[in-house]
Coordinates of C-alpha atoms and ligand atoms in Angstrom, one line a residue:
M93 CA 67.1 98.1 136.0
R94 CA 66.2 101.5 134.7
R95 CA 67.3 104.3 137.0
G96 CA 65.7 107.6 136.7
G97 CA 67.8 109.9 138.8
D98 CA 71.4 110.2 140.2
G99 CA 70.5 112.0 143.4
S100 CA 70.1 115.4 141.8
G101 CA 66.5 114.7 140.9
L102 CA 64.6 112.7 138.3
A103 CA 65.1 112.8 134.6
R104 CA 62.4 114.6 132.5
A105 CA 61.7 111.6 130.3
V106 CA 63.0 108.2 129.1
V107 CA 63.0 107.9 125.3
E108 CA 63.4 104.4 124.1
V109 CA 64.8 104.9 120.6
Q110 CA 64.4 102.3 117.9
S111 CA 66.2 103.8 115.0
V112 CA 69.0 106.2 114.1
A113 CA 66.3 108.8 113.2
D114 CA 64.9 108.5 116.7
I115 CA 68.4 109.2 118.1
Q116 CA 68.9 112.2 115.9
G117 CA 65.4 113.4 116.9
V118 CA 66.2 113.2 120.6
L119 CA 69.5 115.1 120.1
K120 CA 67.7 117.8 118.1
V121 CA 65.3 118.4 120.9
A122 CA 68.2 118.4 123.4
R123 CA 70.1 121.0 121.4
K124 CA 67.0 123.2 121.0
Y125 CA 66.2 123.2 124.7
H126 CA 69.7 122.6 126.0
L127 CA 68.8 119.4 127.9
P128 CA 71.3 116.9 129.2
V129 CA 71.1 113.5 127.3
I130 CA 72.0 110.4 129.3
P131 CA 72.7 107.4 127.0
Q132 CA 71.5 104.2 128.8
T133 CA 71.0 100.6 127.7
T134 CA 70.6 98.1 130.5
A135 CA 71.5 100.5 133.3
T136 CA 73.9 98.1 135.2
S137 CA 76.6 100.7 135.6
T138 CA 78.2 100.5 139.0
V139 CA 79.7 104.0 138.9
I140 CA 76.5 106.1 138.4
G141 CA 77.2 106.3 134.7
S142 CA 73.7 105.8 133.2
D143 CA 71.3 107.1 135.9
G144 CA 69.1 110.0 134.9
I145 CA 70.2 113.6 135.6
A146 CA 67.6 116.1 136.9
G147 CA 65.6 117.5 134.0
G148 CA 67.5 115.5 131.4
L149 CA 66.5 113.0 128.8
I150 CA 67.4 109.4 129.2
L151 CA 68.1 108.1 125.7
S152 CA 67.7 104.4 126.0
T153 CA 69.0 102.1 123.2
R154 CA 67.7 99.0 125.1
K155 CA 65.2 98.3 122.4
M156 CA 67.7 98.5 119.6
A157 CA 68.6 94.8 120.3
Q158 CA 69.0 93.0 117.0
I159 CA 71.9 90.8 116.1
L160 CA 72.3 92.1 112.5
E161 CA 74.9 89.5 111.3
I162 CA 77.1 86.7 112.5
S163 CA 79.8 86.0 109.9
K164 CA 81.7 82.8 110.3
D165 CA 84.0 83.6 107.4
D166 CA 84.9 87.0 108.8
S167 CA 84.8 85.8 112.4
L168 CA 82.7 88.7 113.5
A169 CA 79.2 89.9 114.5
V170 CA 77.4 93.1 113.8
V171 CA 75.0 94.1 116.5
Q172 CA 72.8 96.9 117.8
P173 CA 73.7 98.3 121.2
G174 CA 70.8 96.7 123.1
V175 CA 71.9 93.1 122.4
V176 CA 72.7 91.4 125.7
N177 CA 76.3 90.1 125.9
G178 CA 75.2 86.5 126.9
D179 CA 72.7 86.4 124.0
L180 CA 75.3 87.3 121.5
D181 CA 77.6 84.7 122.9
Q182 CA 75.0 82.0 122.7
A183 CA 74.0 82.9 119.2
A184 CA 77.7 82.8 118.2
R185 CA 78.2 79.4 119.8
K186 CA 75.5 77.9 117.6
Q187 CA 78.0 78.6 114.8
G188 CA 81.1 77.3 116.5
L189 CA 82.2 80.7 117.6
F190 CA 82.1 82.7 120.8
Y191 CA 82.1 86.3 122.1
A192 CA 84.9 86.5 124.6
P193 CA 84.4 89.5 126.9
D194 CA 82.5 88.1 129.9
P195 CA 81.6 90.7 132.6
A196 CA 79.8 89.1 135.6
S197 CA 76.8 91.0 134.3
K198 CA 77.0 89.0 131.0
P199 CA 73.5 87.5 131.4
F200 CA 71.9 91.0 131.5
S201 CA 74.2 93.8 130.4
S202 CA 74.3 95.0 126.8
I203 CA 77.0 95.2 124.2
G204 CA 76.3 98.9 123.9
G205 CA 77.0 99.5 127.6
N206 CA 80.0 97.1 127.5
V207 CA 81.5 99.0 124.7
S208 CA 80.8 102.4 126.3
T209 CA 82.4 101.3 129.6
N210 CA 85.1 99.1 128.1
A211 CA 83.9 96.2 130.3
G212 CA 86.2 93.5 131.3
G213 CA 85.6 90.1 133.0
M214 CA 87.0 86.8 133.9
S215 CA 88.4 86.0 130.5
T216 CA 90.2 89.3 130.0
V217 CA 93.4 87.6 131.1
R218 CA 93.3 85.6 127.8
Y219 CA 91.1 87.5 125.3
G220 CA 91.4 91.1 126.4
A221 CA 88.8 93.6 127.5
T222 CA 85.9 94.8 125.3
K223 CA 88.2 97.3 123.6
D224 CA 90.3 94.4 122.2
N225 CA 87.2 92.8 120.7
V226 CA 85.7 95.8 118.9
L227 CA 86.4 96.2 115.2
G228 CA 84.0 99.0 114.3
L229 CA 81.4 101.4 115.5
K230 CA 78.6 103.5 114.1
V231 CA 77.9 106.6 116.2
V232 CA 75.6 109.6 116.2
L233 CA 77.4 112.7 117.3
A234 CA 75.9 115.4 119.5
D235 CA 75.2 117.5 116.4
G236 CA 73.3 114.7 114.8
R237 CA 76.0 113.6 112.3
K238 CA 76.4 109.9 111.8
V239 CA 80.0 108.5 111.7
T240 CA 81.3 105.1 110.8
L241 CA 84.5 104.1 112.6
G242 CA 86.7 101.1 112.0
G243 CA 85.1 98.3 110.1
R244 CA 85.3 94.5 109.5
T245 CA 89.0 94.0 109.3
L246 CA 91.2 92.5 112.1
K247 CA 93.9 95.1 111.3
Q248 CA 93.3 98.8 110.6
A249 CA 96.0 101.4 110.4
F250 CA 94.3 104.2 108.6
G251 CA 93.7 107.6 110.3
Y252 CA 93.5 108.2 114.0
D253 CA 92.0 105.3 115.9
L254 CA 88.6 107.0 116.6
T255 CA 86.9 103.7 117.2
Q256 CA 88.9 103.3 120.4
L257 CA 88.1 106.9 121.4
F258 CA 84.5 105.9 121.6
V259 CA 85.1 102.6 123.4
G260 CA 84.9 103.5 127.1
A261 CA 83.7 107.1 126.3
E262 CA 80.7 106.4 128.7
G263 CA 78.2 108.1 126.4
T264 CA 80.0 111.5 126.7
L265 CA 81.0 111.8 123.1
G266 CA 78.2 110.2 121.0
I267 CA 75.5 107.6 120.8
V268 CA 76.6 104.2 119.7
Y269 CA 74.0 102.6 117.4
E270 CA 75.9 99.7 115.7
I271 CA 78.9 97.7 116.8
T272 CA 81.1 95.2 114.9
V273 CA 82.8 92.8 117.3
K274 CA 85.3 90.0 116.9
L275 CA 84.1 86.4 117.4
M276 CA 86.6 83.7 118.3
P277 CA 86.5 80.0 117.2
I278 CA 85.7 77.7 120.1
P279 CA 89.1 76.2 121.1
L280 CA 89.6 72.5 120.4
G281 CA 90.9 70.1 123.0
T282 CA 90.2 69.8 126.7
S283 CA 89.1 72.7 128.9
I284 CA 89.8 72.3 132.5
M285 CA 88.8 74.3 135.5
G286 CA 89.8 74.0 139.1
L287 CA 90.2 75.4 142.6
A288 CA 93.3 75.9 144.7
F289 CA 93.7 77.3 148.2
F290 CA 96.5 79.5 149.5
K291 CA 97.5 80.9 152.9
D292 CA 96.6 84.4 151.9
M293 CA 96.0 86.7 149.0
A294 CA 99.6 87.9 148.8
Q295 CA 100.8 84.3 148.3
L296 CA 98.0 83.6 145.8
A297 CA 99.0 86.7 143.9
Q298 CA 102.6 85.4 143.6
G299 CA 101.3 82.1 142.3
V300 CA 99.1 83.9 139.8
T301 CA 101.9 86.0 138.5
A302 CA 104.0 82.8 137.9
I303 CA 101.1 81.1 136.1
R304 CA 100.5 84.1 134.0
M305 CA 104.1 84.2 132.9
S306 CA 104.5 80.4 132.3
G307 CA 103.1 80.4 128.8
V308 CA 100.1 78.2 129.5
Y309 CA 97.7 81.1 128.7
P310 CA 95.0 80.6 131.3
T311 CA 91.5 81.8 130.4
M312 CA 90.6 82.5 134.0
L313 CA 92.5 83.3 137.2
E314 CA 90.0 84.5 139.8
A315 CA 91.0 85.3 143.3
L316 CA 88.8 85.4 146.5
D317 CA 90.1 86.3 149.9
G318 CA 89.2 84.7 153.2
N319 CA 86.4 87.1 154.0
T320 CA 84.8 86.5 150.6
I321 CA 85.1 82.7 151.0
G322 CA 83.4 83.0 154.4
A323 CA 80.5 85.0 152.8
L324 CA 80.3 82.4 150.0
D325 CA 80.2 79.6 152.5
K326 CA 77.2 81.1 154.2
Y327 CA 75.5 81.7 150.9
E328 CA 76.3 78.3 149.4
K329 CA 76.4 76.3 152.6
T330 CA 80.0 75.2 151.7
H331 CA 83.0 74.9 154.0
Y332 CA 85.8 76.4 151.9
A333 CA 86.8 78.9 154.6
D334 CA 88.0 76.1 156.8
K335 CA 90.7 75.4 154.2
S336 CA 92.5 78.7 153.8
G337 CA 92.7 82.4 153.5
A338 CA 92.5 82.7 149.7
M339 CA 90.9 80.8 146.9
L340 CA 91.9 80.6 143.2
I341 CA 89.5 79.6 140.5
F342 CA 91.4 78.8 137.3
R343 CA 90.6 77.7 133.8
L344 CA 92.6 76.5 130.8
D345 CA 90.9 76.3 127.4
G346 CA 91.9 73.8 124.8
S347 CA 95.0 72.9 126.7
S348 CA 97.5 70.0 126.3
D349 CA 98.3 67.6 129.2
A350 CA 101.8 69.2 129.3
N351 CA 100.3 72.6 129.9
I352 CA 97.9 71.3 132.6
Q353 CA 101.0 69.7 134.3
V354 CA 102.9 73.0 134.2
L355 CA 99.9 74.6 135.9
K356 CA 99.8 72.0 138.6
D357 CA 103.5 72.2 139.2
L358 CA 103.3 75.9 139.7
L359 CA 100.5 75.6 142.1
A360 CA 102.5 73.1 144.1
K361 CA 105.6 75.4 143.9
Y362 CA 103.6 78.3 145.4
D363 CA 102.2 76.0 148.2
A364 CA 98.6 75.8 146.9
Q365 CA 96.6 73.3 149.0
D366 CA 93.7 71.0 148.0
V367 CA 94.0 71.6 144.3
Q368 CA 91.0 70.2 142.5
V369 CA 90.9 70.0 138.7
T370 CA 87.9 69.0 136.6
A371 CA 87.2 68.5 132.9
D372 CA 83.5 67.9 133.6
E373 CA 81.3 70.6 132.0
D374 CA 78.7 70.6 134.7
E375 CA 81.3 70.9 137.5
Q376 CA 82.9 73.7 135.5
A377 CA 79.5 75.5 135.3
Q378 CA 79.2 75.2 139.0
L379 CA 82.6 76.8 139.6
I380 CA 81.7 79.7 137.3
Q381 CA 78.4 80.1 139.2
L382 CA 80.4 80.0 142.5
R383 CA 82.4 83.0 141.2
R384 CA 79.3 84.8 140.1
D385 CA 77.6 84.2 143.4
M386 CA 80.4 86.0 145.1
L387 CA 78.6 89.4 144.7
P388 CA 75.2 88.5 146.2
A389 CA 77.0 86.6 148.9
V390 CA 79.1 89.6 149.9
F391 CA 76.3 92.2 149.4
A392 CA 73.7 90.2 151.4
G393 CA 72.2 92.4 154.2
Q394 CA 75.0 95.0 154.2
N395 CA 75.6 98.4 152.7
H396 CA 78.6 98.2 150.4
L397 CA 81.0 100.0 148.0
M398 CA 82.7 97.7 145.5
E399 CA 85.9 99.1 144.0
D400 CA 87.8 98.3 140.9
M401 CA 91.5 98.9 140.6
A402 CA 94.0 97.4 138.2
L403 CA 97.7 97.0 139.1
P404 CA 100.8 96.1 137.2
L405 CA 101.0 92.3 137.8
S406 CA 104.2 92.7 139.9
Q407 CA 102.3 94.9 142.3
L408 CA 99.3 92.6 142.9
A409 CA 100.8 90.9 146.0
P410 CA 101.8 94.2 147.7
M411 CA 98.3 95.6 147.0
M412 CA 96.5 92.6 148.4
A413 CA 98.6 92.9 151.6
Y414 CA 98.0 96.7 151.8
I415 CA 94.2 96.3 151.5
Q416 CA 94.2 93.8 154.3
Q417 CA 96.3 96.2 156.4
V418 CA 94.0 99.2 155.8
G419 CA 90.9 97.2 156.8
H420 CA 92.7 96.1 160.0
D421 CA 94.0 99.6 160.8
L422 CA 90.7 101.3 160.3
G423 CA 88.4 98.6 161.5
V424 CA 86.6 98.3 158.2
T425 CA 85.5 94.9 156.8
I426 CA 86.8 94.5 153.3
Y427 CA 86.0 91.6 151.0
T428 CA 88.6 91.3 148.3
A429 CA 88.1 89.4 145.1
G430 CA 89.2 90.0 141.6
H431 CA 90.4 89.0 138.2
A432 CA 93.8 88.4 139.5
G433 CA 95.2 87.2 136.2
D434 CA 94.9 90.6 134.7
G435 CA 95.8 92.5 137.9
N436 CA 92.2 93.7 138.5
V437 CA 91.2 93.9 142.2
H438 CA 87.7 94.4 143.6
P439 CA 87.7 95.2 147.3
T440 CA 84.2 95.6 148.6
L441 CA 83.9 97.7 151.7
V442 CA 80.8 97.1 153.8
W443 CA 79.0 98.7 156.8
P444 CA 75.7 98.0 158.6
K445 CA 72.4 98.2 156.6
D446 CA 70.8 100.4 159.3
Q447 CA 73.5 103.1 158.7
P448 CA 72.5 105.0 155.5
E449 CA 75.6 107.3 155.3
V450 CA 78.9 105.9 154.2
P451 CA 81.0 105.9 157.5
G452 CA 84.1 108.1 157.6
A453 CA 86.4 105.0 158.1
V454 CA 85.1 103.5 154.9
L455 CA 85.8 106.7 153.0
E456 CA 89.2 106.9 154.5
A457 CA 90.0 103.3 153.7
L458 CA 89.0 104.0 150.1
R459 CA 91.1 107.1 149.9
R460 CA 94.2 105.2 151.2
I461 CA 93.6 102.3 148.8
F462 CA 93.2 104.6 145.8
W463 CA 96.4 106.6 146.6
K464 CA 98.3 103.3 147.1
T465 CA 97.0 102.1 143.7
L466 CA 98.4 105.2 142.0
E467 CA 101.6 105.0 143.9
L468 CA 102.1 101.4 142.7
G469 CA 101.5 102.4 139.1
G470 CA 97.9 101.2 138.8
T471 CA 94.6 102.7 137.8
I472 CA 91.6 103.2 140.1
S473 CA 89.2 102.0 137.3
G474 CA 90.1 98.7 135.8
E475 CA 86.8 97.9 134.1
H476 CA 83.8 99.6 135.7
A477 CA 84.7 103.1 134.2
V478 CA 84.5 106.5 135.9
G479 CA 80.9 107.8 135.9
M480 CA 80.1 110.1 138.7
M481 CA 81.8 108.0 141.3
K482 CA 85.4 108.6 140.4
N483 CA 85.7 111.7 138.2
Q484 CA 87.0 113.7 141.2
W485 CA 90.0 111.5 140.9
N486 CA 90.8 112.6 137.3
Q487 CA 93.6 114.9 138.4
P488 CA 95.5 112.4 140.6
E489 CA 95.1 109.6 138.0
L490 CA 95.8 111.6 134.9
D491 CA 98.3 114.4 134.7
D492 CA 97.0 118.0 134.1
N493 CA 97.9 117.9 130.4
V494 CA 95.9 114.7 129.8
D495 CA 93.0 116.0 131.8
Y496 CA 93.0 119.2 129.7
L497 CA 93.2 117.2 126.5
Q498 CA 90.1 115.2 127.6
H499 CA 88.2 118.4 128.0
Q500 CA 89.4 119.7 124.6
L501 CA 88.1 116.5 122.9
K502 CA 84.8 116.7 124.7
T503 CA 84.4 120.4 123.6
L504 CA 85.2 119.5 120.1
L505 CA 82.7 116.7 119.9
D506 CA 80.0 118.0 122.2
P507 CA 80.4 121.8 122.4
M508 CA 77.1 122.3 124.2
N509 CA 78.1 119.7 126.9
L510 CA 74.8 117.8 126.4
L511 CA 76.0 114.2 126.5
N512 CA 76.2 112.6 129.9
P513 CA 77.5 115.9 131.5
K514 CA 79.2 115.6 134.9
R515 CA 80.2 112.0 134.2
K516 CA 83.6 110.7 133.3
I517 CA 85.3 114.1 133.1
N518 CA 84.6 116.8 135.6
Ligands
LIG148 C1 76.0 92.2 139.2 C2 76.9 93.1 138.3 C3 78.1 92.5 137.9 C4 79.0 93.3 137.1 N1 80.2 92.7 136.7 C5 81.0 93.4 135.9 C6 82.2 92.8 135.4 O1 82.6 91.7 135.8 N2 83.0 93.6 134.6 C7 82.6 94.8 134.2 O2 83.4 95.4 133.4 N3 81.5 95.4 134.6 C8 80.7 94.7 135.5 N4 79.5 95.3 135.9 C9 79.2 96.7 135.5 C10 78.3 96.8 134.3 O3 77.5 95.7 134.1 C11 79.1 97.2 133.1 O4 79.7 98.5 133.2 C12 78.3 97.2 131.8 O5 79.2 97.3 130.7 C13 77.2 98.2 131.7 O6 76.4 97.9 130.6 P1 74.9 98.4 130.5 O7 74.3 98.0 129.2 O8 74.1 98.1 131.7 O9 75.2 100.0 130.4 P2 74.5 101.2 131.1 O10 74.6 101.1 132.6 O11 73.2 101.4 130.5 O12 75.5 102.4 130.6 C14 76.9 102.3 131.0 C15 77.6 103.5 130.3 O13 77.5 103.4 128.9 C16 76.8 104.5 128.3 N5 76.0 104.0 127.3 C17 75.1 103.0 127.3 N6 74.6 102.8 126.1 C18 75.2 103.6 125.2 C19 75.1 103.9 123.9 N7 74.2 103.2 123.1 N8 75.9 104.8 123.3 C20 76.8 105.5 124.1 N9 76.9 105.3 125.4 C21 76.1 104.4 126.0 C22 76.0 105.1 129.5 O14 75.8 106.5 129.3 C23 77.0 104.9 130.7 O15 78.0 105.8 130.7 C24 78.6 94.6 136.7 C25 77.4 95.1 137.1 C26 76.6 94.4 137.9 C27 75.3 95.0 138.4

């Protein structure tokens, strides 16, 4: 997965650090020769966040991959940044706990990268994004100082919340070398998953909002539009597209029969068809796999740009309808899926493989979708972060004062602008 250049040229070197002293050494060289440093762990960023910069040093924390502690009593784990999300989750499960944040890249992306991008996933609707699951961080600053932020407590009200400043900082403020995360006890009771089909995404979004507000606390409410279902059908040899224009994959963990009934009633109220519910673990794993297969199914044989907006829940239905309209108006094929339960929408805009340049119509569609997102009170980065793909949108998304404050913070912590320059902030 390592990517050596972002289009400006190749990085000068990749340094795979294995200790804090190694990190400090790389930063010392970078300060001496004024070299950009690009923190990278498993390099799965979708926003050109961890690719090399011409002449810079890729500082990879991939090999700092030890789970240092799993504490059942404190319900937490202490890990190095290179630990893969899924590996931590599996290790925790052996002790009756689990690590909640579950990006689709869970089997291969790192906790260090997840923290630095504030990754989300399917279970964010129930357990929050990465930021809600980080208790403490150890960081090496650009000048080589080590700082310990937060700690092992579930509550913490002392000083400014600098831990959260570094969550989602995309490697622009320091190098994260140790992370303390919350672990959750595995819920008791039955977990169910299921499928439901709707006329279109706007109607699905209305159903999702009602379920979200019903008090049943779903752990997954994933939406796929008709185009995406069609792509999945081709990939999986299924026939879901015959049924409808939108599919919902849902999950309730440790739920009572009464809650399951509330969910079913709401699905009926919002005209969901062919509702299927299963408590069987193998069938549930197949449904999760179906959701994960969405990306390869959509990307197959086409050039693509996958976007990542988050909307206030009440604006999800209008946004879904708007995306469909834009695709229609501009003749652009758009596959829309998303973590509908938390308002996160991923439209993927595609164009033919033999056309290397992004077509003007695709760029125009994106521009319209971004402006509409902001108009509806949303954000154009729900979970994938900013990187180099979106920092030209900082001013429309943030107001001038906030944009300026971001630059002041960056100057304070990284006065030589060595850490991941040209990413996140302009
Ligand atoms: C198939 C696929 C599915 C995906 N699904 C999701 C999803 O559902 N939800 C989601 O949120 N994302 C998703 N992503 C995006 C990506 O996996 C996440 O952004 C992930 O958090 C990146 O982790 P990484 O270890 O690969 O980080 P990298 O790509 O290595 O780095 C990401 C950012 O973190 C910084 N960084 C890395 N390590 C450190 C460190 N030790 N200290 C300081 N900064 C550091 C980098 O400089 C960069 O800015 C997906 C990606 C792919 C390819």
